[in-house]
Amino acid sequence: MDNTPLRRFLGAFQARSAQARGIDHDEYLEESRREYRTQLQKNWNVAGQNAEQRAALRRAIDDRVRAKFPSETSGLEIPKELQLLLLRKRRNSVVLDNLFPGRQAENGWLELPKRDQDSLETIDLENFSFLADPISTMQGLQKISKAEASAAGITLNFRDKFCQDIAPFMILRLMWDDMLGVFDGGFMDLPMQKVLHAVGITDGMDIDLVGLRDLSDVWAFPLERRRKAGSSHSERRFARLQKAEKVADRLCGAIDSWLGKLDPPEELTDTGWVGIQSILAEMLNNAERHSDGDRGDGRWNVSGFLARRTDDDSGETRLHAYLGIVNLGDTFAESLGRASPDLKEKLDSYVENAVSAGAEQSRETLLTLAALQDGITCDPEKWEKEQGGVGLPSMLDVVSGLGTTLSQGHAPKITILSGRSCISLRTPYVKGQRDNPEAPRTLWFNPNNDRGHPPDADFVYDVPVGFPGTIISMGFVLDPINYGSVHDGGDDD
């Protein structure tokens, strides 16, 4: 969005606002000039210079003051949309207020007329991916939230050529409607533009996609968003066919169509379709029920895409698939606070033993790791009946199976970020293991897969900037060479 006209009209708006409050126009301008001149003189240390330097600095300051507060502003016409923007108040936002808690403090977020017109921010986002760099990605989102609170203009540059993860952009889209429209455009490469347009992330964001002509080599599962948490008032909302099941079915359709791009084409079997659909539906239903306290009416977002890309180094062409699930509300650790007393005792024992054995992670992060194990559920009734708690481990199996490949550097990757806890699922820790066919799956992130040993801190760690909910990012390639062996009964381990 080009906000140059916005800043040009800001001076006129400030003068008119002063008049509306009964302040003389000339007095307002003179007072504003005086305050600005004093500020510049202090910042530029005019008093500490010699006579010649002081004269030069004062001339420069006069030029800045005249440009910022022109004498004639009454003739400028302010478009209605800019007037609305100038009058905008702070909007509450779960994500923005979490990333920048000072946003809710007095003068933590400034209305546009109170912002310095010269306060322009440029934010470069590189490795903007929870799969590639979870910490810097959260820090990038935090920079945006802080800049939105006080800057008169923000330029966002996306420095990655390809979209390496859809989840950060899903979060940016969640933030967008609650942010002030002070964004001045920026850089985005064409492959990135294709993906964001195809999945619908840019809808309603007033982003000019320069050079975009077609969506060749990109197949999207468009962004699906459940209504805001707590907005459902139906007593039968869990008895009816939920949107979660419908979205899960459509996502299975997308995956099936992605497999059809292989050479030779593949497809999900009926059993595979039903299995994946039930796993996805359980994950989304869990996000609704367990991420919104006792109300059980949480909010989730799902999106994904397949892209055909040619490696710059090898020249090989591959099909890269990405899926993202984002829900706002309770973290894994917080939801386990509502678990059965028996389970909480078991979890406390695990945390105490892990810390005694030298675990570096926080209690929150160790609880998040525990949530990845088969059978761990915050629902006391399901725990007593030994039901539930299999959706996430099963999803790890699905991604591991779909992304089976021997291609170096292209094994499946999954990142789970919940609150300030991050778990990076990579080789050799991608999916749970069983001691026997009837045993539950476990994944403790150490060489012996031993519950009594601490998890590897390179894969399980705390992050400095947390998220008010849970992010699950998944990335894998569809490999025609190895994919067939999985579905022909070959070994998928």
CSV table of C-alpha atoms in Angstrom, one decimal:
chain,number,residue,atom,x,y,z
A,1,MET,CA,0.0,0.0,0.0
A,2,ASP,CA,1.4,3.4,-1.0
A,3,ASN,CA,0.9,5.8,2.0
A,4,THR,CA,2.7,8.8,0.6
A,5,PRO,CA,-0.6,10.7,0.2
A,6,LEU,CA,-1.4,9.7,3.8
A,7,ARG,CA,1.6,11.5,5.3
A,8,ARG,CA,1.1,14.4,2.9
A,9,PHE,CA,-2.4,14.9,4.3
A,10,LEU,CA,-1.4,14.3,7.9
A,11,GLY,CA,-0.2,17.9,8.5
A,12,ALA,CA,-3.5,19.2,7.1
A,13,PHE,CA,-5.5,16.8,9.4
A,14,GLN,CA,-3.5,17.9,12.5
A,15,ALA,CA,-4.3,21.5,11.7
A,16,ARG,CA,-8.0,20.9,11.2
A,17,SER,CA,-8.2,18.8,14.3
A,18,ALA,CA,-6.7,21.7,16.3
A,19,GLN,CA,-9.3,24.0,14.8
A,20,ALA,CA,-12.1,21.6,15.6
A,21,ARG,CA,-11.0,21.8,19.3
A,22,GLY,CA,-11.2,25.5,19.2
A,23,ILE,CA,-7.5,26.2,18.8
A,24,ASP,CA,-6.5,29.0,16.5
A,25,HIS,CA,-5.0,27.6,13.3
A,26,ASP,CA,-2.0,30.0,13.3
A,27,GLU,CA,-1.3,29.4,17.0
A,28,TYR,CA,-1.4,25.6,16.5
A,29,LEU,CA,1.1,25.7,13.6
A,30,GLU,CA,3.4,28.0,15.5
A,31,GLU,CA,3.4,25.9,18.6
A,32,SER,CA,3.9,22.7,16.6
A,33,ARG,CA,6.8,24.3,14.7
A,34,ARG,CA,8.4,25.5,18.0
A,35,GLU,CA,8.2,22.0,19.6
A,36,TYR,CA,9.6,20.3,16.5
A,37,ARG,CA,12.4,22.9,16.2
A,38,THR,CA,13.3,22.4,19.8
A,39,GLN,CA,13.4,18.7,19.4
A,40,LEU,CA,15.7,18.9,16.3
A,41,GLN,CA,18.0,21.3,18.0
A,42,LYS,CA,18.4,18.9,20.9
A,43,ASN,CA,18.8,15.9,18.7
A,44,TRP,CA,21.4,17.6,16.5
A,45,ASN,CA,23.3,19.2,19.4
A,46,VAL,CA,23.1,22.7,17.9
A,47,ALA,CA,24.4,24.3,21.1
A,48,GLY,CA,27.5,22.2,21.1
A,49,GLN,CA,28.7,23.4,17.6
A,50,ASN,CA,30.7,26.4,16.5
A,51,ALA,CA,29.1,29.5,15.1
A,52,GLU,CA,29.4,28.4,11.5
A,53,GLN,CA,28.0,24.9,12.2
A,54,ARG,CA,25.2,26.3,14.3
A,55,ALA,CA,24.1,28.5,11.4
A,56,ALA,CA,24.1,25.6,8.9
A,57,LEU,CA,22.2,23.4,11.3
A,58,ARG,CA,19.6,26.1,11.9
A,59,ARG,CA,19.0,26.6,8.2
A,60,ALA,CA,18.6,22.8,7.8
A,61,ILE,CA,16.2,22.7,10.8
A,62,ASP,CA,14.1,25.6,9.3
A,63,ASP,CA,13.8,23.6,6.1
A,64,ARG,CA,12.6,20.5,8.0
A,65,VAL,CA,10.1,22.5,10.0
A,66,ARG,CA,8.6,24.2,7.0
A,67,ALA,CA,8.3,20.9,5.2
A,68,LYS,CA,6.6,19.3,8.2
A,69,PHE,CA,4.3,22.1,9.0
A,70,PRO,CA,3.5,24.1,5.8
A,71,SER,CA,1.7,27.4,6.2
A,72,GLU,CA,-1.1,26.5,3.8
A,73,THR,CA,-3.0,23.4,4.7
A,74,SER,CA,-6.6,24.4,4.5
A,75,GLY,CA,-6.9,23.9,0.7
A,76,LEU,CA,-5.8,20.2,0.9
A,77,GLU,CA,-8.6,17.7,0.5
A,78,ILE,CA,-8.4,14.6,2.6
A,79,PRO,CA,-10.0,11.5,1.0
A,80,LYS,CA,-12.6,9.8,3.1
A,81,GLU,CA,-10.6,6.5,3.4
A,82,LEU,CA,-7.7,8.4,4.8
A,83,GLN,CA,-9.9,10.3,7.2
A,84,LEU,CA,-11.1,7.0,8.6
A,85,LEU,CA,-7.5,5.8,8.9
A,86,LEU,CA,-6.5,9.0,10.7
A,87,LEU,CA,-9.4,8.5,13.2
A,88,ARG,CA,-8.6,4.8,13.8
A,89,LYS,CA,-8.2,3.8,17.4
A,90,ARG,CA,-6.2,0.8,18.7
A,91,ARG,CA,-7.9,-2.5,18.1
A,92,ASN,CA,-7.5,-5.4,20.6
A,93,SER,CA,-5.6,-8.3,19.0
A,94,VAL,CA,-4.7,-11.6,20.7
A,95,VAL,CA,-1.6,-12.0,18.5
A,96,LEU,CA,-0.4,-8.4,18.4
A,97,ASP,CA,-0.9,-7.8,22.1
A,98,ASN,CA,1.0,-11.0,22.9
A,99,LEU,CA,3.9,-10.2,20.6
A,100,PHE,CA,4.1,-6.6,22.0
A,101,PRO,CA,2.6,-6.4,25.4
A,102,GLY,CA,3.5,-2.7,25.6
A,103,ARG,CA,0.9,-2.1,22.9
A,104,GLN,CA,-1.9,-1.9,25.5
A,105,ALA,CA,0.0,0.6,27.8
A,106,GLU,CA,-0.7,4.3,27.7
A,107,ASN,CA,1.1,5.8,24.7
A,108,GLY,CA,2.2,2.2,23.8
A,109,TRP,CA,0.1,2.5,20.6
A,110,LEU,CA,-0.3,5.9,19.0
A,111,GLU,CA,-3.1,7.2,16.9
A,112,LEU,CA,-1.9,8.3,13.5
A,113,PRO,CA,-2.0,12.1,14.0
A,114,LYS,CA,0.2,11.7,17.1
A,115,ARG,CA,2.9,9.8,15.2
A,116,ASP,CA,6.1,11.4,13.9
A,117,GLN,CA,5.8,11.7,10.1
A,118,ASP,CA,9.5,10.8,9.8
A,119,SER,CA,9.2,7.6,11.8
A,120,LEU,CA,9.5,5.2,8.9
A,121,GLU,CA,10.5,1.5,9.5
A,122,THR,CA,11.9,-1.0,7.0
A,123,ILE,CA,11.7,-4.6,8.1
A,124,ASP,CA,13.6,-7.3,6.1
A,125,LEU,CA,12.2,-10.8,6.6
A,126,GLU,CA,14.5,-13.6,5.6
A,127,ASN,CA,14.2,-17.4,6.4
A,128,PHE,CA,10.6,-16.4,7.2
A,129,SER,CA,9.7,-20.0,8.1
A,130,PHE,CA,9.1,-22.0,11.2
A,131,LEU,CA,10.6,-24.9,9.4
A,132,ALA,CA,13.9,-23.0,8.7
A,133,ASP,CA,14.3,-20.7,11.6
A,134,PRO,CA,11.5,-20.5,14.2
A,135,ILE,CA,13.2,-18.0,16.5
A,136,SER,CA,13.9,-15.3,13.9
A,137,THR,CA,10.5,-15.9,12.3
A,138,MET,CA,8.8,-15.1,15.6
A,139,GLN,CA,11.2,-12.1,16.1
A,140,GLY,CA,10.2,-10.8,12.6
A,141,LEU,CA,6.5,-11.0,13.6
A,142,GLN,CA,7.3,-9.2,16.8
A,143,LYS,CA,9.2,-6.4,14.9
A,144,ILE,CA,6.0,-5.9,12.8
A,145,SER,CA,3.8,-5.6,15.8
A,146,LYS,CA,6.1,-3.1,17.5
A,147,ALA,CA,6.5,-1.0,14.4
A,148,GLU,CA,2.7,-0.9,13.8
A,149,ALA,CA,2.3,0.7,17.2
A,150,SER,CA,4.2,3.9,16.5
A,151,ALA,CA,5.6,4.1,12.9
A,152,ALA,CA,4.0,6.4,10.3
A,153,GLY,CA,5.1,4.1,7.5
A,154,ILE,CA,6.4,0.5,7.3
A,155,THR,CA,8.1,-1.2,4.4
A,156,LEU,CA,8.0,-5.0,4.5
A,157,ASN,CA,10.6,-6.8,2.4
A,158,PHE,CA,10.3,-10.6,2.0
A,159,ARG,CA,13.8,-11.6,1.0
A,160,ASP,CA,13.1,-15.3,0.4
A,161,LYS,CA,12.7,-16.3,-3.2
A,162,PHE,CA,10.3,-19.1,-2.4
A,163,CYS,CA,7.7,-19.5,0.3
A,164,GLN,CA,9.3,-22.1,2.7
A,165,ASP,CA,6.3,-22.3,5.1
A,166,ILE,CA,2.8,-21.0,4.9
A,167,ALA,CA,2.2,-20.7,8.7
A,168,PRO,CA,4.0,-17.4,9.2
A,169,PHE,CA,1.9,-15.8,6.5
A,170,MET,CA,-1.2,-17.2,8.1
A,171,ILE,CA,-0.3,-15.4,11.3
A,172,LEU,CA,0.5,-12.2,9.5
A,173,ARG,CA,-3.0,-12.4,8.0
A,174,LEU,CA,-4.4,-12.8,11.5
A,175,MET,CA,-2.6,-9.7,12.5
A,176,TRP,CA,-3.5,-7.6,9.5
A,177,ASP,CA,-7.1,-6.6,10.1
A,178,ASP,CA,-6.1,-5.3,13.6
A,179,MET,CA,-3.1,-3.3,12.4
A,180,LEU,CA,-3.2,0.3,11.3
A,181,GLY,CA,-2.8,0.6,7.5
A,182,VAL,CA,0.6,2.3,7.5
A,183,PHE,CA,2.3,-0.2,5.3
A,184,ASP,CA,4.2,1.2,2.3
A,185,GLY,CA,4.7,-1.9,0.2
A,186,GLY,CA,8.1,-3.6,-0.2
A,187,PHE,CA,9.8,-6.4,-2.0
A,188,MET,CA,8.4,-9.8,-2.8
A,189,ASP,CA,9.7,-12.2,-5.4
A,190,LEU,CA,7.4,-13.6,-8.0
A,191,PRO,CA,7.4,-17.2,-6.8
A,192,MET,CA,6.4,-15.9,-3.3
A,193,GLN,CA,3.6,-13.8,-4.9
A,194,LYS,CA,2.2,-16.8,-6.7
A,195,VAL,CA,1.8,-18.8,-3.5
A,196,LEU,CA,0.3,-16.1,-1.3
A,197,HIS,CA,-2.2,-15.2,-4.0
A,198,ALA,CA,-3.1,-18.8,-4.7
A,199,VAL,CA,-3.8,-19.6,-1.1
A,200,GLY,CA,-5.8,-16.4,-0.5
A,201,ILE,CA,-3.4,-14.9,2.1
A,202,THR,CA,-3.3,-11.5,0.2
A,203,ASP,CA,-7.1,-11.2,0.0
A,204,GLY,CA,-8.1,-8.1,1.8
A,205,MET,CA,-4.5,-7.0,2.5
A,206,ASP,CA,-4.2,-4.3,-0.2
A,207,ILE,CA,-1.0,-5.7,-1.5
A,208,ASP,CA,0.0,-5.0,-5.1
A,209,LEU,CA,1.3,-8.2,-6.7
A,210,VAL,CA,3.5,-6.7,-9.4
A,211,GLY,CA,4.3,-8.9,-12.3
A,212,LEU,CA,2.0,-11.8,-11.3
A,213,ARG,CA,0.5,-13.2,-14.5
A,214,ASP,CA,-0.4,-16.8,-13.8
A,215,LEU,CA,-0.4,-19.5,-11.0
A,216,SER,CA,1.5,-22.1,-13.0
A,217,ASP,CA,3.3,-24.7,-10.9
A,218,VAL,CA,1.4,-23.8,-7.7
A,219,TRP,CA,-1.6,-25.8,-6.4
A,220,ALA,CA,-3.2,-24.4,-3.3
A,221,PHE,CA,-5.4,-25.5,-0.5
A,222,PRO,CA,-6.9,-22.0,0.2
A,223,LEU,CA,-6.9,-20.6,3.7
A,224,GLU,CA,-9.7,-21.9,5.8
A,225,ARG,CA,-10.5,-20.0,9.0
A,226,ARG,CA,-12.9,-21.0,11.8
A,227,ARG,CA,-14.9,-18.2,13.3
A,228,LYS,CA,-13.6,-16.4,16.4
A,229,ALA,CA,-13.4,-18.3,19.6
A,230,GLY,CA,-16.6,-18.2,21.7
A,231,SER,CA,-18.8,-16.9,18.8
A,232,SER,CA,-20.8,-20.1,18.6
A,233,HIS,CA,-23.9,-20.2,20.9
A,234,SER,CA,-25.5,-23.4,19.7
A,235,GLU,CA,-25.8,-26.1,22.4
A,236,ARG,CA,-25.6,-28.7,19.7
A,237,ARG,CA,-22.5,-27.4,18.0
A,238,PHE,CA,-20.6,-30.6,18.8
A,239,ALA,CA,-23.5,-32.9,17.7
A,240,ARG,CA,-23.8,-31.4,14.2
A,241,LEU,CA,-21.5,-32.1,11.2
A,242,GLN,CA,-18.8,-29.6,12.0
A,243,LYS,CA,-16.8,-27.5,9.6
A,244,ALA,CA,-13.7,-29.3,10.9
A,245,GLU,CA,-14.8,-32.5,9.2
A,246,LYS,CA,-15.7,-30.7,5.9
A,247,VAL,CA,-12.3,-28.9,5.9
A,248,ALA,CA,-10.5,-32.2,6.6
A,249,ASP,CA,-12.3,-33.8,3.7
A,250,ARG,CA,-11.4,-30.9,1.3
A,251,LEU,CA,-7.8,-31.1,2.4
A,252,CYS,CA,-7.7,-34.8,1.6
A,253,GLY,CA,-9.0,-33.9,-1.8
A,254,ALA,CA,-6.2,-31.4,-2.2
A,255,ILE,CA,-3.6,-34.0,-1.2
A,256,ASP,CA,-5.1,-36.5,-3.6
A,257,SER,CA,-4.9,-33.9,-6.4
A,258,TRP,CA,-1.3,-33.2,-5.5
A,259,LEU,CA,-0.4,-36.9,-5.8
A,260,GLY,CA,-1.9,-36.7,-9.3
A,261,LYS,CA,0.9,-34.4,-10.3
A,262,LEU,CA,3.5,-37.1,-9.9
A,263,ASP,CA,4.8,-39.0,-12.9
A,264,PRO,CA,3.3,-41.6,-12.9
A,265,PRO,CA,0.3,-40.1,-11.1
A,266,GLU,CA,-0.6,-41.5,-7.7
A,267,GLU,CA,-3.8,-41.2,-5.6
A,268,LEU,CA,-5.0,-41.9,-2.1
A,269,THR,CA,-6.6,-45.2,-1.6
A,270,ASP,CA,-10.1,-45.2,0.0
A,271,THR,CA,-8.6,-46.4,3.3
A,272,GLY,CA,-5.9,-43.7,3.1
A,273,TRP,CA,-8.5,-41.0,2.4
A,274,VAL,CA,-10.6,-42.0,5.4
A,275,GLY,CA,-7.6,-42.4,7.6
A,276,ILE,CA,-6.1,-39.0,6.8
A,277,GLN,CA,-9.5,-37.3,7.0
A,278,SER,CA,-10.2,-38.7,10.4
A,279,ILE,CA,-6.8,-37.6,11.7
A,280,LEU,CA,-7.1,-34.1,10.4
A,281,ALA,CA,-10.7,-33.8,11.7
A,282,GLU,CA,-9.5,-34.9,15.2
A,283,MET,CA,-6.7,-32.4,15.2
A,284,LEU,CA,-9.0,-29.5,14.3
A,285,ASN,CA,-11.7,-30.6,16.7
A,286,ASN,CA,-9.1,-30.8,19.4
A,287,ALA,CA,-8.1,-27.3,18.6
A,288,GLU,CA,-11.7,-26.2,19.1
A,289,ARG,CA,-12.3,-28.2,22.3
A,290,HIS,CA,-9.0,-27.9,24.1
A,291,SER,CA,-7.6,-24.5,23.2
A,292,ASP,CA,-10.4,-22.3,24.6
A,293,GLY,CA,-10.6,-23.2,28.2
A,294,ASP,CA,-13.8,-24.6,29.5
A,295,ARG,CA,-15.9,-23.2,26.6
A,296,GLY,CA,-14.4,-25.6,24.1
A,297,ASP,CA,-15.0,-23.2,21.2
A,298,GLY,CA,-11.6,-22.4,19.9
A,299,ARG,CA,-10.4,-20.9,16.6
A,300,TRP,CA,-8.2,-22.5,14.0
A,301,ASN,CA,-6.8,-21.7,10.6
A,302,VAL,CA,-5.6,-24.2,8.0
A,303,SER,CA,-3.8,-23.7,4.6
A,304,GLY,CA,-1.3,-25.4,2.4
A,305,PHE,CA,0.1,-25.6,-1.1
A,306,LEU,CA,2.1,-27.7,-3.5
A,307,ALA,CA,4.8,-26.1,-5.7
A,308,ARG,CA,6.9,-27.4,-8.5
A,309,ARG,CA,10.4,-26.0,-8.1
A,310,THR,CA,13.8,-26.4,-9.8
A,311,ASP,CA,16.8,-26.5,-7.5
A,312,ASP,CA,19.3,-23.8,-8.5
A,313,ASP,CA,22.3,-26.0,-7.6
A,314,SER,CA,21.3,-29.4,-9.0
A,315,GLY,CA,18.8,-28.4,-11.6
A,316,GLU,CA,16.4,-31.1,-10.4
A,317,THR,CA,12.7,-30.4,-10.3
A,318,ARG,CA,10.7,-31.5,-7.2
A,319,LEU,CA,7.2,-31.2,-5.9
A,320,HIS,CA,7.3,-29.4,-2.5
A,321,ALA,CA,4.2,-29.6,-0.2
A,322,TYR,CA,3.6,-27.4,2.8
A,323,LEU,CA,0.7,-27.5,5.3
A,324,GLY,CA,0.0,-25.1,8.2
A,325,ILE,CA,-2.4,-25.4,11.2
A,326,VAL,CA,-2.6,-22.4,13.5
A,327,ASN,CA,-4.9,-22.1,16.5
A,328,LEU,CA,-5.3,-19.3,19.0
A,329,GLY,CA,-5.9,-20.0,22.7
A,330,ASP,CA,-4.4,-22.4,25.2
A,331,THR,CA,-1.0,-23.9,24.6
A,332,PHE,CA,-0.4,-27.6,24.9
A,333,ALA,CA,1.0,-27.0,28.3
A,334,GLU,CA,-1.9,-24.9,29.4
A,335,SER,CA,-4.5,-27.4,28.2
A,336,LEU,CA,-2.8,-30.2,30.1
A,337,GLY,CA,-3.5,-28.2,33.2
A,338,ARG,CA,-7.1,-29.5,32.8
A,339,ALA,CA,-6.1,-33.1,32.5
A,340,SER,CA,-7.0,-36.0,34.8
A,341,PRO,CA,-5.2,-35.8,38.2
A,342,ASP,CA,-3.7,-39.2,37.4
A,343,LEU,CA,-2.2,-37.9,34.2
A,344,LYS,CA,-1.0,-34.7,35.8
A,345,GLU,CA,0.8,-36.8,38.4
A,346,LYS,CA,2.4,-38.8,35.6
A,347,LEU,CA,3.4,-35.7,33.7
A,348,ASP,CA,4.9,-34.1,36.9
A,349,SER,CA,7.0,-37.2,37.4
A,350,TYR,CA,8.3,-37.0,33.8
A,351,VAL,CA,9.2,-33.3,34.2
A,352,GLU,CA,11.0,-33.9,37.5
A,353,ASN,CA,13.0,-36.9,36.2
A,354,ALA,CA,13.9,-35.0,33.0
A,355,VAL,CA,15.2,-32.0,35.0
A,356,SER,CA,17.1,-34.3,37.4
A,357,ALA,CA,18.7,-36.0,34.4
A,358,GLY,CA,19.9,-32.6,33.1
A,359,ALA,CA,17.2,-31.3,30.8
A,360,GLU,CA,17.7,-27.7,29.8
A,361,GLN,CA,14.2,-27.0,28.8
A,362,SER,CA,11.4,-25.3,30.8
A,363,ARG,CA,8.6,-27.2,32.4
A,364,GLU,CA,6.3,-25.8,29.7
A,365,THR,CA,8.4,-27.2,26.9
A,366,LEU,CA,8.8,-30.6,28.6
A,367,LEU,CA,5.0,-30.8,28.9
A,368,THR,CA,4.7,-29.8,25.2
A,369,LEU,CA,7.0,-32.7,24.4
A,370,ALA,CA,4.9,-35.1,26.5
A,371,ALA,CA,1.8,-34.0,24.6
A,372,LEU,CA,3.3,-35.7,21.4
A,373,GLN,CA,3.1,-39.1,23.0
A,374,ASP,CA,0.3,-41.6,22.2
A,375,GLY,CA,-2.7,-41.4,24.6
A,376,ILE,CA,-1.8,-38.0,26.2
A,377,THR,CA,-5.1,-36.0,26.3
A,378,CYS,CA,-6.4,-33.2,28.5
A,379,ASP,CA,-9.8,-34.7,28.4
A,380,PRO,CA,-10.1,-36.6,31.8
A,381,GLU,CA,-13.0,-38.8,30.5
A,382,LYS,CA,-11.0,-40.0,27.5
A,383,TRP,CA,-7.9,-40.5,29.6
A,384,GLU,CA,-9.9,-42.8,32.0
A,385,LYS,CA,-11.3,-44.8,29.0
A,386,GLU,CA,-7.8,-44.9,27.4
A,387,GLN,CA,-9.2,-43.0,24.4
A,388,GLY,CA,-8.0,-40.0,22.4
A,389,GLY,CA,-4.5,-38.4,22.3
A,390,VAL,CA,-3.6,-40.1,19.0
A,391,GLY,CA,-4.3,-37.3,16.5
A,392,LEU,CA,-0.9,-35.6,16.5
A,393,PRO,CA,1.2,-38.8,16.6
A,394,SER,CA,-0.9,-40.1,13.7
A,395,MET,CA,-0.4,-36.9,11.8
A,396,LEU,CA,3.4,-37.3,12.2
A,397,ASP,CA,3.0,-40.8,10.6
A,398,VAL,CA,1.0,-39.4,7.7
A,399,VAL,CA,3.6,-36.7,6.9
A,400,SER,CA,6.4,-39.1,7.2
A,401,GLY,CA,4.7,-41.5,4.8
A,402,LEU,CA,3.7,-38.9,2.3
A,403,GLY,CA,7.2,-37.4,2.3
A,404,THR,CA,9.2,-40.6,2.1
A,405,THR,CA,12.3,-39.9,0.1
A,406,LEU,CA,16.0,-40.8,-0.2
A,407,SER,CA,16.8,-37.4,-1.6
A,408,GLN,CA,19.5,-35.7,0.5
A,409,GLY,CA,18.2,-32.7,2.4
A,410,HIS,CA,14.5,-33.2,1.5
A,411,ALA,CA,13.3,-35.4,4.4
A,412,PRO,CA,10.0,-34.3,6.0
A,413,LYS,CA,10.2,-31.5,8.5
A,414,ILE,CA,7.6,-30.5,11.1
A,415,THR,CA,7.8,-27.6,13.6
A,416,ILE,CA,5.4,-27.4,16.5
A,417,LEU,CA,5.5,-24.0,18.4
A,418,SER,CA,3.1,-23.7,21.3
A,419,GLY,CA,3.5,-20.7,23.6
A,420,ARG,CA,7.3,-20.4,24.2
A,421,SER,CA,8.0,-24.0,23.4
A,422,CYS,CA,9.3,-25.2,20.1
A,423,ILE,CA,9.8,-28.8,18.9
A,424,SER,CA,11.6,-29.3,15.6
A,425,LEU,CA,10.8,-32.7,14.1
A,426,ARG,CA,13.7,-33.7,11.8
A,427,THR,CA,15.7,-36.8,11.0
A,428,PRO,CA,16.2,-38.9,13.1
A,429,TYR,CA,13.2,-37.6,15.2
A,430,VAL,CA,10.2,-37.4,12.9
A,431,LYS,CA,7.6,-39.8,14.2
A,432,GLY,CA,6.8,-42.0,17.2
A,433,GLN,CA,8.2,-45.5,17.7
A,434,ARG,CA,6.6,-48.6,19.1
A,435,ASP,CA,8.2,-51.3,21.2
A,436,ASN,CA,5.8,-53.7,19.7
A,437,PRO,CA,2.8,-53.5,17.4
A,438,GLU,CA,0.4,-53.1,20.3
A,439,ALA,CA,2.4,-50.6,22.2
A,440,PRO,CA,1.8,-46.8,22.2
A,441,ARG,CA,4.0,-44.6,20.0
A,442,THR,CA,6.6,-42.6,21.9
A,443,LEU,CA,9.1,-39.9,20.7
A,444,TRP,CA,11.4,-38.6,23.5
A,445,PHE,CA,14.0,-37.0,21.2
A,446,ASN,CA,17.1,-38.9,22.5
A,447,PRO,CA,19.1,-41.7,20.9
A,448,ASN,CA,17.5,-44.5,22.9
A,449,ASN,CA,14.0,-43.0,22.9
A,450,ASP,CA,14.1,-43.1,26.6
A,451,ARG,CA,11.6,-41.3,28.8
A,452,GLY,CA,14.1,-41.1,31.6
A,453,HIS,CA,16.7,-39.2,29.5
A,454,PRO,CA,16.5,-35.5,28.6
A,455,PRO,CA,15.5,-34.5,25.1
A,456,ASP,CA,18.1,-33.2,22.6
A,457,ALA,CA,18.1,-29.4,23.1
A,458,ASP,CA,18.8,-28.9,19.3
A,459,PHE,CA,15.3,-30.3,18.6
A,460,VAL,CA,13.3,-29.4,21.8
A,461,TYR,CA,13.9,-25.9,23.1
A,462,ASP,CA,12.4,-22.6,24.5
A,463,VAL,CA,12.0,-19.6,22.3
A,464,PRO,CA,12.3,-15.9,23.4
A,465,VAL,CA,9.1,-14.8,21.6
A,466,GLY,CA,6.1,-16.9,22.2
A,467,PHE,CA,2.8,-17.4,20.5
A,468,PRO,CA,-0.7,-17.3,22.1
A,469,GLY,CA,-1.7,-20.7,20.9
A,470,THR,CA,-0.1,-23.4,18.8
A,471,ILE,CA,1.5,-23.5,15.3
A,472,ILE,CA,2.1,-26.7,13.4
A,473,SER,CA,4.1,-26.3,10.2
A,474,MET,CA,4.7,-29.2,7.9
A,475,GLY,CA,7.0,-29.5,4.8
A,476,PHE,CA,7.8,-32.5,2.6
A,477,VAL,CA,8.5,-33.5,-1.0
A,478,LEU,CA,6.4,-35.9,-3.1
A,479,ASP,CA,9.1,-38.2,-4.5
A,480,PRO,CA,7.9,-40.4,-7.5
A,481,ILE,CA,10.9,-42.7,-7.1
A,482,ASN,CA,10.3,-43.7,-3.5
A,483,TYR,CA,6.6,-42.9,-3.1
A,484,GLY,CA,5.4,-46.0,-5.0
A,485,SER,CA,7.3,-48.4,-2.6
A,486,VAL,CA,5.4,-47.1,0.4
A,487,HIS,CA,2.0,-47.9,-1.2
A,488,ASP,CA,3.2,-51.2,-2.7
A,489,GLY,CA,3.9,-52.5,0.8
A,490,GLY,CA,7.5,-51.4,1.0
A,491,ASP,CA,9.3,-50.3,4.1
A,492,ASP,CA,8.5,-46.7,5.0
A,493,ASP,CA,10.8,-46.3,7.9
